[in-house]
Amino acid sequence: MNTLWSIVFFLMPILGIVYIGWHIWLILPLQAWLKMVVLIFLGAAFALFFANFLLDIDSMPMAAATFIYNVGTSSIFIALYLVMLFLVFDLGRLLHIIPKEFLPNSIGGTITVLAIIIPVFIYGNWHYYDKHRQTLELTTSKPLSHTYKLVMLSDLHLGYHNQRNELSRWIDIIAAEKPDLVLIAGDIIDRSMRPLTEQDMAAEFRRLNVPVYACLGNHEYYSGKPEAQQFIATTGIKLLSDTSQTVNNDITIVGRDDRTNRRRKPLKTILATADTTRYTIVLDHQPYHLEEAGRSHVDFQFSGHTHYGQVWPISWITKAIYECAFGSHQRGNTHYYVSSGIGIWGGKFRIGTRSEYVVATLRHRQQ
């Protein structure tokens, strides 16, 4: 199955790139040699996407690795929108809505493509940096010594694209909230440990003068689980991997290992040794099998992983896959929140989705 998905993962972009290349050749009102120059330039950008997986970019100079990662992963999102746009053009021609002369050697067609694609991705990039502050009100009848303010986030994906300067801005945002606790639902690391260690990103986390708890995500496995755990240990973050901890005798936090580890403990096994008489929060990176927390009478589960697709229409795919792909959800007395993430994988574009962090207030129902 993994081999099949790998073939699909690489084959679909290749087919899309061929489709785009043919349409660009048709639509550009240029001489053949200039068309070829444009196609070579675009082909090189798309090739950098595959270079991220086929080349050892960690062995390259940092600037080169950063360039390959950012250009390559950005190009694949641009390719997606070009495919959709050209499909609309082709359908319009078949339905005689768009005249045949709109595509071949067309100044109007070329201007139309640029007028759509450029603003969409300028907006998408701006929208990525505009972090949304999502508030939640949580109440409980279980004992609480005081009202708590929690900042929760997921999917930082620190690496070649989200580097220390970006992390520093996020830490400033979190610190300004003056939370009692910070919870991170996995994927702190994108893929490579190199940018995190060379830029000493751990020092940014240590600026948070409050307890921080986290669970593992699937990308911690991609980067190498032992290396990821070693890095997290230097940040001051308390990593909970199939373990629990009760904070101030008020809140029990359960951190699950990522489901990438098929031998991770069942939730009911972890809860058997946890103090569930206190308000119980489960951190589980991937929001599969939400019924487990409901059956175990967990108070609240926080997850990430989906990114809500990052861009439309991939968000539709995530909605089809997950019971809850984004936002609030409830099963019985168990409340859930699936975050679209403060960071992102690959190109820094949010189109039809958002980057966010969650600020939750937890109080006793009588207050």
Coordinates of C-alpha atoms in Angstrom, one line a residue:
M1 CA 0.0 0.0 0.0
N2 CA 2.8 2.4 0.8
T3 CA 4.4 1.7 -2.6
L4 CA 1.1 2.4 -4.3
W5 CA 0.7 5.7 -2.5
S6 CA 4.3 6.7 -3.4
I7 CA 3.6 6.0 -7.1
V8 CA 0.4 8.0 -7.0
F9 CA 2.1 10.8 -5.0
F10 CA 4.8 11.2 -7.7
L11 CA 2.7 10.3 -10.8
M12 CA -0.1 12.8 -10.3
P13 CA 2.2 15.8 -10.2
I14 CA 4.0 14.6 -13.2
L15 CA 0.8 14.2 -15.2
G16 CA -0.3 17.7 -14.0
I17 CA 2.9 19.3 -15.0
V18 CA 2.7 17.7 -18.5
Y19 CA -0.8 19.1 -18.8
I20 CA 0.2 22.5 -17.7
G21 CA 3.3 22.5 -20.0
W22 CA 1.1 21.7 -23.1
H23 CA -1.3 24.5 -22.3
I24 CA 1.4 27.1 -21.6
W25 CA 3.0 26.2 -24.9
L26 CA -0.4 26.7 -26.6
I27 CA -1.4 30.0 -24.9
L28 CA 1.8 32.0 -24.9
P29 CA 1.9 34.5 -27.8
L30 CA 5.6 34.1 -28.2
Q31 CA 8.1 32.7 -30.6
A32 CA 8.9 29.0 -30.1
W33 CA 12.3 29.6 -28.6
L34 CA 10.9 32.0 -26.0
K35 CA 8.1 29.5 -25.2
M36 CA 10.8 26.9 -24.6
V37 CA 12.7 29.2 -22.2
V38 CA 9.5 29.7 -20.2
L39 CA 8.8 26.0 -20.0
I40 CA 12.4 25.2 -19.0
F41 CA 12.1 27.8 -16.2
L42 CA 8.8 26.4 -15.0
G43 CA 10.1 22.8 -15.4
A44 CA 13.1 23.6 -13.3
A45 CA 10.9 25.0 -10.5
F46 CA 8.6 21.9 -10.6
A47 CA 11.7 19.6 -10.6
L48 CA 12.8 21.2 -7.3
F49 CA 9.7 19.6 -5.7
F50 CA 10.9 16.1 -6.5
A51 CA 14.5 17.2 -5.5
N52 CA 13.2 17.5 -2.0
F53 CA 12.6 13.8 -1.9
L54 CA 15.3 12.5 -4.2
L55 CA 18.3 14.5 -3.2
D56 CA 20.0 14.9 0.2
I57 CA 19.4 18.6 0.6
D58 CA 20.7 18.4 4.2
S59 CA 24.2 18.0 2.8
M60 CA 23.8 21.2 0.8
P61 CA 24.6 24.8 2.0
M62 CA 21.7 26.1 4.0
A63 CA 20.8 28.8 1.5
A64 CA 20.6 26.2 -1.3
A65 CA 18.5 23.7 0.7
T66 CA 16.1 26.5 1.8
F67 CA 15.7 27.6 -1.9
I68 CA 15.1 24.1 -3.1
Y69 CA 12.5 23.4 -0.3
N70 CA 10.6 26.7 -0.7
V71 CA 10.6 26.9 -4.5
G72 CA 9.9 23.2 -5.0
T73 CA 7.0 22.9 -2.5
S74 CA 5.5 26.2 -3.5
S75 CA 5.5 25.2 -7.2
I76 CA 3.3 22.2 -6.6
F77 CA 0.5 24.3 -5.1
I78 CA 0.8 26.7 -8.1
A79 CA 0.7 23.7 -10.4
L80 CA -2.6 22.5 -8.7
Y81 CA -4.2 25.9 -9.4
L82 CA -2.9 26.0 -13.0
V83 CA -4.4 22.6 -13.7
M84 CA -7.7 23.6 -12.3
L85 CA -7.7 26.9 -14.3
F86 CA -6.8 25.1 -17.6
L87 CA -9.5 22.5 -16.9
V88 CA -12.0 25.3 -16.6
F89 CA -10.7 26.7 -19.9
D90 CA -11.0 23.3 -21.7
L91 CA -14.5 22.7 -20.3
G92 CA -15.5 26.2 -21.4
R93 CA -14.3 25.5 -24.9
L94 CA -16.2 22.2 -25.1
L95 CA -19.4 23.9 -23.9
H96 CA -18.7 26.8 -26.4
I97 CA -18.6 29.3 -23.5
I98 CA -15.0 30.3 -24.2
P99 CA -14.1 30.9 -27.9
K100 CA -11.5 28.6 -29.5
E101 CA -9.2 31.5 -30.2
F102 CA -8.9 32.3 -26.5
L103 CA -6.2 29.7 -25.9
P104 CA -3.8 29.5 -28.9
N105 CA -1.1 32.2 -29.0
S106 CA -3.4 34.4 -26.9
I107 CA -2.4 37.7 -25.3
G108 CA -5.8 37.9 -23.6
G109 CA -5.6 34.3 -22.4
T110 CA -2.1 34.8 -21.0
I111 CA -3.1 38.0 -19.2
T112 CA -6.2 36.2 -17.8
V113 CA -4.1 33.4 -16.4
L114 CA -1.6 35.8 -14.8
A115 CA -4.4 38.0 -13.5
I116 CA -5.9 35.1 -11.7
I117 CA -2.9 33.1 -10.5
I118 CA -0.7 36.0 -9.2
P119 CA -3.3 37.7 -6.9
V120 CA -4.5 34.3 -5.6
F121 CA -1.0 33.3 -4.4
I122 CA -0.1 36.8 -3.1
Y123 CA -3.3 36.6 -1.0
G124 CA -2.5 33.0 0.0
N125 CA 0.9 33.9 1.2
W126 CA -0.3 37.0 3.1
H127 CA -3.1 35.0 4.6
Y128 CA -0.6 32.3 5.9
Y129 CA 1.3 34.9 7.9
D130 CA -2.0 36.3 9.3
K131 CA -2.4 34.0 12.3
H132 CA -6.0 33.6 13.5
R133 CA -6.7 33.7 17.2
Q134 CA -9.3 31.1 17.9
T135 CA -11.0 31.3 21.3
L136 CA -12.7 28.4 23.1
E137 CA -14.8 28.4 26.3
L138 CA -14.4 25.1 28.3
T139 CA -16.3 24.3 31.4
T140 CA -16.3 21.5 33.9
S141 CA -18.0 20.3 37.0
K142 CA -14.7 18.7 38.2
P143 CA -12.7 20.6 40.8
L144 CA -10.6 23.5 39.7
S145 CA -8.5 25.7 42.0
H146 CA -8.9 28.6 39.6
T147 CA -9.8 29.5 36.0
Y148 CA -7.1 28.5 33.5
K149 CA -6.0 30.1 30.3
L150 CA -4.5 27.6 27.8
V151 CA -2.8 28.3 24.5
M152 CA -3.0 25.3 22.2
L153 CA -1.3 24.9 18.8
S154 CA -0.3 22.2 16.4
D155 CA 1.7 21.6 13.2
L156 CA 4.5 24.1 13.6
H157 CA 6.6 22.3 10.9
L158 CA 9.8 24.0 11.8
G159 CA 12.4 23.5 9.2
Y160 CA 13.7 25.0 6.0
H161 CA 10.6 27.1 5.5
N162 CA 9.6 28.0 9.0
Q163 CA 12.9 29.1 10.5
R164 CA 13.9 30.7 13.7
N165 CA 12.7 34.2 12.9
E166 CA 9.2 32.9 12.2
L167 CA 9.2 30.7 15.4
S168 CA 10.3 33.8 17.4
R169 CA 7.2 35.7 16.1
W170 CA 5.0 32.8 17.2
I171 CA 6.6 32.6 20.6
D172 CA 6.0 36.4 21.1
I173 CA 2.3 35.8 20.2
I174 CA 2.0 33.0 22.7
A175 CA 3.8 34.8 25.5
A176 CA 1.6 37.9 25.0
E177 CA -1.4 35.8 25.9
K178 CA 0.1 35.1 29.4
P179 CA -1.2 31.5 29.5
D180 CA -1.1 29.1 32.4
L181 CA -0.3 26.2 30.1
V182 CA 0.8 25.7 26.5
L183 CA -0.2 22.5 24.7
I184 CA 1.2 21.3 21.4
A185 CA -0.4 18.5 19.4
G186 CA 2.5 17.3 17.4
D187 CA 4.5 18.0 14.2
I188 CA 6.8 20.5 15.9
I189 CA 9.4 19.4 13.4
D190 CA 8.8 19.4 9.6
R191 CA 11.3 16.8 8.3
S192 CA 14.9 17.8 8.8
M193 CA 16.5 18.4 12.2
R194 CA 19.3 20.5 10.6
P195 CA 17.6 23.9 10.5
L196 CA 16.4 23.5 14.1
T197 CA 19.8 22.6 15.5
E198 CA 21.9 25.0 13.4
Q199 CA 19.6 27.9 14.3
D200 CA 19.2 26.8 17.9
M201 CA 15.4 27.0 17.8
A202 CA 15.2 25.4 21.2
A203 CA 16.3 28.7 22.7
E204 CA 13.0 30.3 21.5
F205 CA 10.9 27.7 23.3
R206 CA 12.8 28.4 26.5
R207 CA 11.5 32.0 26.4
L208 CA 8.1 30.6 27.5
N209 CA 8.1 30.8 31.2
V210 CA 5.1 28.5 31.6
P211 CA 4.7 24.7 31.5
V212 CA 4.6 23.4 27.9
Y213 CA 3.3 19.9 27.1
A214 CA 3.4 18.2 23.7
C215 CA 2.8 14.9 22.0
L216 CA 4.5 13.4 18.9
G217 CA 3.3 13.8 15.4
N218 CA 4.0 11.8 12.2
H219 CA 6.7 14.3 11.1
E220 CA 8.7 13.6 14.3
Y221 CA 9.0 10.1 12.9
Y222 CA 10.0 11.4 9.4
S223 CA 12.8 13.5 11.0
G224 CA 13.9 10.5 13.2
K225 CA 12.1 9.9 16.4
P226 CA 15.2 9.7 18.7
E227 CA 16.6 12.9 17.2
A228 CA 13.2 14.6 17.6
Q229 CA 12.9 13.5 21.2
Q230 CA 16.4 14.7 21.9
F231 CA 15.6 18.1 20.4
I232 CA 12.4 18.5 22.3
A233 CA 14.2 17.6 25.5
T234 CA 16.4 20.7 25.0
T235 CA 13.4 23.0 24.6
G236 CA 12.0 22.6 28.1
I237 CA 8.8 21.1 26.6
K238 CA 7.5 18.1 28.5
L239 CA 6.9 15.4 25.9
L240 CA 4.1 13.0 26.8
S241 CA 4.3 9.8 24.7
D242 CA 1.6 7.4 25.8
T243 CA 1.9 8.9 29.3
S244 CA 0.0 11.4 31.4
Q245 CA 0.7 14.1 33.9
T246 CA -1.5 16.0 36.3
V247 CA -0.9 19.7 36.6
N248 CA -1.5 21.6 39.8
N249 CA -3.8 18.8 40.9
D250 CA -6.4 20.3 38.5
I251 CA -5.8 19.2 34.9
T252 CA -4.6 15.8 33.7
I253 CA -2.9 15.9 30.4
V254 CA -2.5 12.7 28.3
G255 CA -0.1 12.7 25.4
R256 CA -0.5 9.9 22.9
D257 CA 2.3 8.6 20.7
D258 CA 1.5 9.2 17.0
R259 CA -0.4 6.5 15.2
T260 CA 2.6 6.1 12.9
N261 CA 3.8 3.8 15.8
R262 CA 1.4 0.9 15.3
R263 CA 2.4 -0.4 18.7
R264 CA 1.3 2.7 20.6
K265 CA -0.8 2.0 23.7
P266 CA -4.6 2.1 23.4
L267 CA -6.0 5.2 25.0
K268 CA -7.9 3.2 27.7
T269 CA -4.6 1.6 28.8
I270 CA -3.0 5.1 29.3
L271 CA -6.1 6.4 31.1
A272 CA -6.0 3.4 33.5
T273 CA -3.0 5.0 35.2
A274 CA -4.1 8.6 34.8
D275 CA -6.1 10.7 37.3
T276 CA -9.3 11.1 35.3
T277 CA -11.1 12.6 38.4
R278 CA -9.4 15.8 37.2
Y279 CA -10.3 17.6 34.0
T280 CA -8.7 15.4 31.4
I281 CA -7.2 16.7 28.1
V282 CA -5.9 14.2 25.5
L283 CA -3.3 15.4 22.9
D284 CA -3.5 13.1 19.9
H285 CA -1.9 14.4 16.7
Q286 CA -4.0 12.6 14.1
P287 CA -7.8 12.9 14.6
Y288 CA -8.7 9.3 13.8
H289 CA -11.1 7.2 15.9
L290 CA -12.5 10.0 17.9
E291 CA -14.9 7.5 19.5
E292 CA -12.0 6.3 21.7
A293 CA -11.9 9.5 23.7
G294 CA -15.7 9.5 23.9
R295 CA -16.0 6.0 25.2
S296 CA -13.3 6.8 27.8
H297 CA -15.2 9.9 29.0
V298 CA -12.3 12.2 28.2
D299 CA -13.3 15.8 28.8
F300 CA -11.4 17.3 25.8
Q301 CA -9.2 16.2 23.0
F302 CA -7.0 18.5 21.0
S303 CA -5.6 17.3 17.6
G304 CA -4.0 18.7 14.4
H305 CA -2.5 17.0 11.4
T306 CA -5.1 17.7 8.7
H307 CA -4.0 21.4 8.1
Y308 CA -7.6 21.5 6.8
G309 CA -6.0 20.7 3.4
Q310 CA -3.9 24.0 3.5
V311 CA -5.6 25.1 0.3
W312 CA -9.0 24.7 -1.3
P313 CA -10.2 22.3 -2.8
I314 CA -7.9 19.9 -0.8
S315 CA -9.9 21.0 2.3
W316 CA -12.8 19.1 0.7
I317 CA -10.7 15.9 0.6
T318 CA -9.8 16.2 4.3
K319 CA -13.5 16.7 5.2
A320 CA -14.2 13.4 3.3
I321 CA -11.5 11.5 5.2
Y322 CA -11.9 12.6 8.8
E323 CA -15.0 12.7 11.0
C324 CA -13.8 16.1 12.0
A325 CA -11.2 17.7 9.8
F326 CA -11.2 21.1 11.4
G327 CA -12.8 23.0 14.2
S328 CA -15.0 22.0 17.2
H329 CA -16.7 18.7 17.5
Q330 CA -18.6 16.8 20.3
R331 CA -19.3 13.2 21.0
G332 CA -21.4 12.7 24.1
N333 CA -19.8 14.8 26.9
T334 CA -16.4 14.8 25.2
H335 CA -15.4 18.0 23.3
Y336 CA -12.8 18.0 20.5
Y337 CA -10.9 20.6 18.6
V338 CA -9.0 19.8 15.4
S339 CA -6.7 22.7 14.6
S340 CA -5.6 23.6 11.1
G341 CA -2.2 24.4 12.6
I342 CA -0.1 27.5 13.2
G343 CA 2.5 26.4 10.7
I344 CA 2.3 24.5 7.4
W345 CA 4.0 21.9 5.2
G346 CA 5.7 23.2 2.1
G347 CA 4.6 26.4 0.3
K348 CA 3.4 29.1 2.6
F349 CA -0.1 29.5 1.1
R350 CA -3.5 29.5 2.9
I351 CA -6.3 29.6 0.4
G352 CA -9.8 28.9 1.8
T353 CA -8.2 27.8 5.1
R354 CA -6.2 29.5 7.9
S355 CA -3.2 29.3 10.2
E356 CA -4.3 29.5 13.8
Y357 CA -3.6 29.1 17.4
V358 CA -6.2 28.4 20.0
V359 CA -6.8 30.3 23.3
A360 CA -9.0 28.4 25.6
T361 CA -10.5 29.4 28.9
L362 CA -11.2 26.6 31.3
R363 CA -13.5 27.4 34.2
H364 CA -15.7 25.7 36.7
R365 CA -19.4 25.7 35.7
Q366 CA -20.4 27.4 38.9
Q367 CA -18.1 30.3 38.2

